[in-house]
Every structure is written in C-alpha cells, then in structure tokens.
Coordinates of C-alpha atoms in Angstrom, one line a residue:
X9 CA -45.3 -4.2 -16.9
X10 CA -45.2 -1.1 -14.7
X11 CA -42.9 0.9 -17.1
X12 CA -44.5 3.4 -19.4
X13 CA -43.0 3.5 -23.0
X14 CA -43.8 7.1 -23.9
X15 CA -44.2 10.5 -22.4
X16 CA -47.7 11.6 -21.6
X17 CA -49.0 14.5 -23.7
X18 CA -48.1 18.0 -22.6
X19 CA -51.4 18.8 -21.0
X20 CA -52.4 17.3 -17.7
X21 CA -55.4 17.6 -15.4
X22 CA -55.7 17.7 -11.6
X23 CA -58.0 18.1 -8.7
X24 CA -57.1 21.2 -6.7
X25 CA -57.3 22.7 -3.3
X26 CA -60.2 25.0 -2.2
X27 CA -57.7 27.8 -1.7
X28 CA -54.9 29.0 -3.9
X29 CA -51.3 27.9 -3.3
X30 CA -48.9 30.4 -2.0
X31 CA -46.9 30.4 -5.2
X32 CA -49.7 31.9 -7.3
X33 CA -48.3 34.3 -9.9
X34 CA -51.6 35.5 -11.5
X35 CA -55.2 35.8 -10.3
X36 CA -58.2 37.6 -11.7
X37 CA -61.7 37.9 -10.2
X38 CA -63.1 40.3 -12.9
X39 CA -64.5 42.6 -10.3
X40 CA -62.7 45.8 -11.2
X41 CA -62.3 45.1 -15.0
X42 CA -62.7 42.6 -17.7
X43 CA -59.1 41.5 -17.1
X44 CA -58.0 42.3 -20.6
X45 CA -60.0 39.3 -22.0
X46 CA -61.7 39.8 -25.4
X47 CA -64.5 38.0 -27.2
X48 CA -64.2 36.8 -30.9
X49 CA -66.3 34.9 -33.4
X50 CA -70.1 34.3 -33.6
X51 CA -70.7 34.6 -30.0
X52 CA -72.7 35.9 -27.1
X53 CA -69.7 36.1 -24.8
X54 CA -69.9 39.2 -22.6
X55 CA -68.5 40.8 -19.4
X56 CA -70.4 42.4 -16.6
X57 CA -72.8 41.7 -13.7
X58 CA -74.3 38.2 -14.2
X59 CA -78.0 37.8 -13.9
X60 CA -79.0 35.3 -11.2
X61 CA -81.1 33.3 -13.7
X62 CA -78.2 33.0 -16.2
X63 CA -75.4 31.4 -14.3
X64 CA -76.7 31.9 -10.8
X65 CA -74.8 35.2 -10.5
X66 CA -71.0 35.6 -10.5
X67 CA -69.0 33.1 -8.5
X68 CA -67.5 35.9 -6.4
X69 CA -68.6 39.5 -6.3
X70 CA -70.9 40.6 -9.0
X71 CA -69.0 40.4 -12.3
X72 CA -67.8 37.6 -14.6
X73 CA -67.5 36.5 -18.2
X74 CA -70.4 34.5 -19.7
X75 CA -72.3 33.6 -22.9
X76 CA -75.1 36.2 -22.5
X77 CA -74.8 37.3 -18.9
X78 CA -78.6 38.2 -18.9
X79 CA -80.1 35.0 -20.4
X80 CA -79.5 32.1 -22.8
X81 CA -76.9 31.9 -25.5
X82 CA -77.7 32.2 -29.2
X83 CA -78.1 29.7 -32.1
X84 CA -75.2 28.7 -34.3
X85 CA -72.5 30.2 -32.1
X86 CA -68.8 29.4 -32.4
X87 CA -67.0 32.0 -30.3
X88 CA -64.3 32.4 -27.7
X89 CA -63.2 34.8 -25.0
X90 CA -59.4 35.1 -25.1
X91 CA -57.0 36.0 -22.3
X92 CA -54.2 38.6 -22.4
X93 CA -50.7 37.2 -23.0
X94 CA -49.0 35.5 -20.0
X95 CA -45.2 35.6 -19.9
X96 CA -44.2 32.3 -18.2
X97 CA -40.6 32.3 -19.6
X98 CA -39.0 33.1 -16.2
X99 CA -40.3 29.8 -14.7
X100 CA -38.2 27.4 -16.8
X101 CA -38.2 23.8 -15.4
X102 CA -41.5 24.4 -13.4
X103 CA -45.0 23.0 -13.9
X104 CA -48.0 25.3 -14.0
X105 CA -51.4 25.0 -12.4
X106 CA -54.2 26.9 -14.2
X107 CA -57.4 27.1 -12.2
X108 CA -60.8 28.7 -12.9
X109 CA -64.4 28.5 -11.7
X110 CA -67.1 27.7 -14.2
X111 CA -70.8 27.2 -14.6
X112 CA -71.9 25.1 -17.6
X113 CA -75.4 24.4 -18.9
X114 CA -75.8 23.5 -22.6
X115 CA -78.1 21.4 -24.8
X116 CA -76.8 17.8 -24.0
X117 CA -74.8 16.2 -26.7
X118 CA -75.2 19.1 -29.2
X119 CA -73.7 22.3 -27.7
X120 CA -70.2 22.1 -26.3
X121 CA -67.9 24.1 -24.0
X122 CA -64.1 23.8 -23.9
X123 CA -60.9 25.4 -22.8
X124 CA -57.9 25.8 -25.1
X125 CA -54.4 27.4 -24.8
X126 CA -51.5 28.5 -27.1
X127 CA -47.8 29.0 -26.4
X128 CA -46.6 29.9 -29.9
X129 CA -48.3 33.2 -30.6
X130 CA -51.7 31.7 -31.5
X131 CA -50.3 29.6 -34.4
X132 CA -51.7 26.4 -32.7
X133 CA -54.2 25.9 -29.9
X134 CA -54.3 22.9 -27.6
X135 CA -57.5 21.7 -25.9
X136 CA -57.0 21.7 -22.1
X137 CA -60.5 20.8 -20.9
X138 CA -63.7 19.4 -22.7
X139 CA -65.4 19.4 -24.8
X140 CA -68.2 19.2 -22.3
X141 CA -71.9 19.2 -22.9
X142 CA -75.2 19.2 -20.9
X143 CA -75.0 20.1 -17.3
X144 CA -71.6 19.0 -16.0
X145 CA -71.4 22.0 -13.6
X146 CA -74.7 23.7 -12.9
X147 CA -73.2 25.1 -9.7
X148 CA -70.0 27.1 -9.8
X149 CA -67.3 24.4 -9.9
X150 CA -63.5 24.8 -9.7
X151 CA -61.5 23.3 -12.5
X152 CA -57.8 23.0 -12.6
X153 CA -55.3 22.0 -15.3
X154 CA -51.6 21.4 -15.1
X155 CA -49.2 22.4 -17.9
X156 CA -45.7 21.0 -18.0
X157 CA -42.5 22.9 -18.2
X158 CA -42.7 23.2 -22.0
X159 CA -45.3 25.9 -21.3
X160 CA -42.6 28.2 -19.8
X161 CA -42.9 30.5 -22.8
X162 CA -43.3 34.3 -23.2
X163 CA -46.6 34.3 -25.2
X164 CA -49.1 31.9 -23.5
X165 CA -52.8 32.7 -24.0
X166 CA -56.0 30.9 -22.9
X167 CA -59.4 30.9 -24.5
X168 CA -62.8 29.6 -23.4
X169 CA -65.1 28.4 -26.2
X170 CA -68.8 27.7 -26.8
X171 CA -70.2 26.2 -30.0
X172 CA -73.9 25.6 -30.6
X173 CA -76.3 24.3 -33.2
X174 CA -79.3 26.1 -34.6
X175 CA -81.9 25.3 -32.0
X176 CA -82.5 24.8 -28.3
X177 CA -80.4 27.1 -26.1
X178 CA -79.6 27.1 -22.4
X179 CA -77.9 29.2 -19.8
X180 CA -74.4 28.6 -21.3
X181 CA -70.8 29.0 -20.2
X182 CA -69.6 31.3 -17.4
X183 CA -66.1 31.7 -16.0
X184 CA -64.8 33.6 -12.9
X185 CA -61.8 33.6 -10.5
X186 CA -58.8 32.5 -12.7
X187 CA -55.4 31.8 -11.3
X188 CA -52.0 30.5 -12.4
X189 CA -49.6 28.9 -9.8
X190 CA -46.1 27.4 -10.2
X191 CA -44.7 24.2 -8.7
X192 CA -41.5 22.2 -8.6
X193 CA -41.9 18.6 -9.7
X194 CA -39.7 15.9 -8.3
X195 CA -37.9 14.1 -11.1
X196 CA -39.0 10.6 -12.0
X197 CA -42.1 8.6 -11.0
X198 CA -43.0 6.9 -7.8
X199 CA -44.9 4.2 -9.7
X200 CA -45.9 3.4 -13.2
X201 CA -48.4 1.0 -14.7
X202 CA -48.3 0.2 -18.4
X203 CA -50.6 -2.9 -18.5
X204 CA -48.9 -4.6 -21.5
X205 CA -47.6 -7.6 -19.7
X206 CA -50.5 -8.0 -17.2
X207 CA -53.2 -6.2 -15.2
X208 CA -50.4 -4.8 -12.9
X209 CA -52.3 -5.6 -9.7
X210 CA -55.4 -3.7 -10.6
X211 CA -58.7 -5.4 -9.9
X212 CA -62.3 -5.1 -11.1
X213 CA -65.2 -5.1 -8.6
X214 CA -68.6 -3.8 -7.8
X215 CA -72.1 -4.6 -9.2
X216 CA -72.5 -5.9 -12.7
X217 CA -68.8 -5.0 -13.4
X218 CA -67.8 -5.0 -17.1
X219 CA -64.1 -4.1 -16.5
X220 CA -61.6 -6.3 -18.2
X221 CA -58.0 -6.3 -19.2
X222 CA -56.7 -7.0 -22.7
X223 CA -56.6 -5.6 -26.2
X224 CA -59.6 -3.3 -26.9
X225 CA -61.5 -3.6 -30.2
X226 CA -64.3 -1.1 -29.4
X227 CA -64.2 2.5 -28.1
X228 CA -60.8 3.9 -29.2
X229 CA -60.1 0.6 -31.0
X230 CA -56.6 0.1 -29.5
X231 CA -54.6 0.8 -26.4
X232 CA -53.1 4.2 -25.9
X233 CA -49.6 2.7 -25.8
X234 CA -48.6 -0.9 -26.4
X235 CA -51.2 -3.5 -27.0
X236 CA -53.3 -3.9 -23.8
X237 CA -55.2 -1.7 -21.3
X238 CA -58.2 -1.8 -19.0
X239 CA -61.8 -1.1 -20.2
X240 CA -65.4 -1.5 -19.3
X241 CA -65.9 -4.2 -22.0
X242 CA -63.0 -4.4 -24.4
X243 CA -65.3 -5.3 -27.4
X244 CA -68.6 -3.4 -26.8
X245 CA -70.7 -1.4 -24.4
X246 CA -70.8 -1.5 -20.6
X247 CA -73.5 -3.3 -18.7
X248 CA -76.9 -2.0 -17.5
X249 CA -77.4 -1.3 -13.8
X250 CA -73.6 -1.2 -13.4
X251 CA -71.9 0.3 -10.4
X252 CA -68.3 -1.0 -10.8
X253 CA -64.8 0.1 -10.2
X254 CA -61.2 -0.6 -11.3
X255 CA -59.0 -0.4 -8.2
X256 CA -55.2 -0.1 -8.0
X257 CA -53.0 -2.1 -5.7
X258 CA -51.8 -0.4 -2.5
X259 CA -49.1 2.2 -3.4
X260 CA -46.7 3.2 -0.7
X261 CA -46.3 7.0 -0.7
X262 CA -45.0 7.2 2.9
X263 CA -41.6 8.5 1.8
X264 CA -43.3 11.6 0.3
X265 CA -45.1 12.8 3.4
X266 CA -45.7 16.5 3.3
X267 CA -45.6 16.6 -0.5
X268 CA -48.5 16.7 -2.9
X269 CA -49.1 13.7 -5.2
X270 CA -49.7 13.8 -8.9
X271 CA -51.6 10.9 -10.5
X272 CA -51.6 10.8 -14.3
X273 CA -53.2 8.5 -16.8
X274 CA -54.6 8.2 -20.3
X275 CA -58.4 7.7 -20.8
X276 CA -61.1 7.3 -23.3
X277 CA -64.5 7.8 -21.7
X278 CA -68.0 8.0 -23.3
X279 CA -71.2 7.5 -21.3
X280 CA -74.9 8.1 -21.8
X281 CA -75.3 11.8 -21.2
X282 CA -76.8 12.8 -17.9
X283 CA -77.7 9.2 -16.8
X284 CA -74.4 7.2 -16.7
X285 CA -71.4 8.6 -14.8
X286 CA -67.6 8.2 -14.6
X287 CA -65.6 9.1 -11.5
X288 CA -62.1 8.9 -10.0
X289 CA -61.8 8.2 -6.3
X290 CA -58.9 8.0 -3.9
X291 CA -58.2 6.7 -0.4
X292 CA -55.4 7.4 2.1
X293 CA -56.1 4.5 4.3
X294 CA -57.8 1.8 2.2
X295 CA -61.1 2.3 4.1
X296 CA -62.6 5.6 3.2
X297 CA -62.9 6.4 -0.5
X298 CA -63.3 10.0 -1.5
X299 CA -64.6 11.6 -4.7
X300 CA -62.1 13.9 -6.5
X301 CA -63.4 17.3 -7.3
X302 CA -62.5 17.3 -11.0
X303 CA -63.6 13.7 -11.7
X304 CA -66.9 13.3 -9.8
X305 CA -69.8 11.8 -11.8
X306 CA -68.8 13.1 -15.2
X307 CA -71.2 12.2 -18.0
X308 CA -71.5 12.2 -21.8
X309 CA -68.7 12.7 -24.3
X310 CA -66.0 13.1 -21.7
X311 CA -62.9 11.9 -23.8
X312 CA -63.9 10.6 -27.3
X313 CA -60.2 10.0 -28.1
X314 CA -57.3 9.0 -25.9
X315 CA -56.5 12.0 -23.7
X316 CA -54.2 12.6 -20.7
X317 CA -55.6 13.4 -17.3
X318 CA -53.9 14.4 -14.0
X319 CA -54.9 14.8 -10.4
X320 CA -52.9 16.9 -8.0
X321 CA -53.8 15.5 -4.5
X322 CA -53.3 17.1 -1.2
X323 CA -50.4 16.0 1.1
X324 CA -52.7 14.0 3.3
X325 CA -52.8 11.4 0.5
X326 CA -49.0 10.8 0.8
X327 CA -49.4 7.7 2.9
X328 CA -48.3 4.1 2.9
X329 CA -51.8 2.9 2.0
X330 CA -52.7 5.1 -1.0
X331 CA -55.0 3.7 -3.7
X332 CA -57.1 5.0 -6.5
X333 CA -60.0 3.6 -8.5
X334 CA -62.0 4.4 -11.6
X335 CA -65.8 4.1 -11.1
X336 CA -68.6 3.6 -13.7
X337 CA -72.3 3.9 -12.8
X338 CA -75.1 3.2 -15.3
X339 CA -78.8 3.0 -15.4
X340 CA -80.8 0.1 -17.0
X341 CA -81.5 1.5 -20.5
X342 CA -78.8 3.0 -22.8
X343 CA -75.2 1.9 -22.7
X344 CA -72.1 3.4 -24.4
X345 CA -68.4 2.6 -25.0
X346 CA -67.6 3.4 -21.3
X347 CA -64.2 3.9 -19.8
X348 CA -60.8 2.8 -21.2
X349 CA -57.7 3.4 -19.0
X350 CA -54.0 3.1 -19.8
X351 CA -50.5 4.3 -18.8
X352 CA -51.0 5.3 -15.1
X353 CA -48.1 7.1 -13.4
X354 CA -47.6 8.7 -10.0
X355 CA -45.2 11.5 -9.1
X356 CA -44.6 13.9 -6.2
X357 CA -44.6 17.7 -6.0
X358 CA -42.2 19.5 -3.7
X359 CA -44.1 20.7 -0.6
X360 CA -44.3 24.3 0.3
X361 CA -42.1 24.6 3.4
X362 CA -41.3 27.8 5.2
X363 CA -37.8 28.1 6.8
X364 CA -37.0 30.8 9.3
X365 CA -34.2 32.7 11.0
X366 CA -33.9 35.4 13.6
X367 CA -32.6 38.7 12.5
X368 CA -31.7 42.1 14.1
X369 CA -31.0 45.2 12.0
X370 CA -27.9 47.2 13.0
X371 CA -26.4 50.2 11.3
X372 CA -29.4 51.1 9.3
X373 CA -32.4 49.3 7.7
X374 CA -30.4 46.9 5.5
X375 CA -29.6 43.3 6.4
X376 CA -27.8 40.6 4.4
X377 CA -28.3 36.9 5.3
X378 CA -26.0 34.1 4.2
X379 CA -26.7 30.4 4.0
X380 CA -25.2 29.9 7.4
X381 CA -28.0 31.9 8.9
X382 CA -30.3 29.0 7.9
X383 CA -28.3 26.1 9.2
X384 CA -30.6 23.4 10.4
X385 CA -33.5 24.6 8.3
X386 CA -35.7 22.0 6.8
X387 CA -36.0 22.0 3.0
X388 CA -38.1 19.8 0.8
X389 CA -36.4 16.7 -0.8
X390 CA -34.7 17.8 -4.0
X391 CA -35.1 21.5 -3.3
X392 CA -32.2 23.8 -3.9
X393 CA -30.7 25.4 -0.8
X394 CA -30.3 29.2 -0.2
X395 CA -27.1 30.8 -1.4
X396 CA -28.0 34.1 0.1
X397 CA -30.9 36.5 0.8
X398 CA -30.8 40.3 0.7
X399 CA -33.6 42.3 2.2
X400 CA -34.4 46.0 2.4
X401 CA -36.6 48.0 4.8
X402 CA -37.0 45.5 7.6
X403 CA -38.1 46.5 11.1
X404 CA -35.5 46.5 13.8
X405 CA -35.9 42.9 14.8
X406 CA -38.1 39.8 14.2
X407 CA -38.3 36.4 12.6
X408 CA -37.9 36.0 8.8
X409 CA -39.9 33.3 7.1
X410 CA -39.1 32.1 3.6

C-alpha cells in the first residue's frame, strides 16, 4: 500500500542549494576564529590554515578544521571536534537544516568519518551522516542534514569524528562553512509508498538489473517496516556489470508550485568500495534525469543498517511530472549486498515569499503597521498571517519587504 505504518527516525538527509536560505540562523566560516569548536580524544583534529596538500586548502578563505591540517592523520585515532552549544528552543514546530562543507580521504573500508549530534546535554549522541570511508569527497563537497522539530532544544551540539586503525593513513577529514537554517513544514504527506501490498507503481530497469520487490532475506535480512520492500536481489548480491535503476511512478506536485519538496525514505546500501556506486536521481519533466548532490555515486559501507535519508529539492521540482529513481552501477568483479529501499514519503516545505507594503513616516521615525496594510499580500499555503508589525528607525518613505 502507499500508507506508511510508522514515523521515520528523527534524523533526515537532504540535498541542498548552492547558497544559504534566507532563514539561516547560524553560520561559521572559521576565518576569524575556531568558532568555539574543541577537539577531544586520540586525535589529530586541529584548526588553522590548511595546507594545500592536506585537504586542498580551506573551502573558503584560508582556515578550517581538519585532522592534521599539514598532512596525514595518525594511527589508532578515535577523536572528535565538538561544536559549541546551539539553543534552538525558540524554534518549536520548525525543522532545521544543518549544512557543512567537507573533504574526506581515508583508508577505504578501514578508517571512517562521521557526523553526530546531541540534544540532551551530551547524554546520547545520534549519528547524522556516515560512517563514510575511502574517498567519498576528495573535492570540497556540501553536505546537508535535516533535523525534525524534536531538535528544538536549548542544548544541541554537533561533533565530527574520525576513527582509524594502526596502519595506512591518508589526508583525512576537513570541515568548513557550517550553517543552520529553519523551515516550516507543511503538515501531512503528498504521497507515501509502503510496499507491503505491492510494488506501488515502482519499476526496475536498466542493464543487468537485479532490482526486485518482496521479502528480503539478505542484506538487512528484513524490510524496514512491514514485510516487503525493494532491493537489488532480495536473497543475495547484485549483478556484475549492472547499471540499473528503480523508478517511481509519476507524482503530481503541481499544487505545491513555489515550495520546496522533501523526499524521505529508509535505505540499507552496501557496495564494493570505490568501484560500485549508488545514486539518487530526480526529474521534473520525465525526460531529463539529474543527479542529487548528496546522493551522487556513493560507494562502500553507505548504510549497513536501515537508516533514514531525506532530500530537500528546489522549487523547480514541484511539477506535475516529478519522479525519482535509485540507481546502482557495478563493475564486473566484486559484488555486495547492494541497495534496499523502503517507506518512501514526499512532503512540501513552505516557500520563502516576501510580502510588501508602502509606508511613509509621519510625526517622527516610528511607524506601526497593521494586518490591513498587507491586504492582498500573497502568503504561502498554510502560513500564518501577520497580526501586526512594529518598526523603528525607518527612512521617511519607501517599500517594506517581509
């Protein structure tokens, strides 16, 4: 059926925009300081000017955090760099986008990088991203994660972790240009696909496709929810020389024009490191398929247990002909458990929309605007209207944008 039977976990992943949203409440480029971040554990994490041979230099400016900013990381590391506390308690009912830029180069399958967060004063940590290994981002790559409204707490922290074995080092893990943004999420889902009662209109295609629908006995050993899901071979490994995809039916998102689209799903994905790849692609017109930034040719131990993943797609994908697909590419030698997909849902995010009114100051530099001043203004569906706005220190006249 197309009805999910349980809530997805509290952590979600998304593909972001190249520029930050207007509603960004925190940003840190590490140019003027270390940002209040601190390193702990057996670690080479450090802050400063990044050597061009150890991370290719900082992503912006000269400075960043990295595991040995002048060379390779050390043996037997298990260390973290921890953020200051973020107070998100004033944003109840919102969802949060965390974004950062990273450079990752580790010994494949042995040394691992990950991102974790806590919302309870460091009593428990939740993995947000990873563990990743090998060379998933040997150029500076933007990563984005969404946290749901339960993260609107006064004591949220982030930490970036690297753990290594006793031999063979590489450039390591570097982070730069962090940001946190806030969004309103429309209640409910546009579409949901649970797969228990059938394939729900999803179809397998491509070369040497191993995708099939049913009850898995390999990989995670069971569906994430219910009894059935999609997988590249429900009872073994994917095929050699495979370039296949699992494609959704057409999903009409035309009623959400102007808003961003969130796609969420649960996945288990393991491929041969560096040689076989998993991607998520989307199309707005059914003709041109586009790679998503966060899920483009991922390789290795991507999700070795059922994990939630999200994409936040730009408003240009809110069309009547939207589709998504999961792609697997393999070489002709080593195969692994591949990709298992379950519990797909689609929601919409309220668009950022400016509304405006003319104003003219009289009797001083203080002006008070009521809701009537914005009659006829266009608000996003489901958004709350303005009760009133009070402004100080305006010029004598102009146009006010909110």
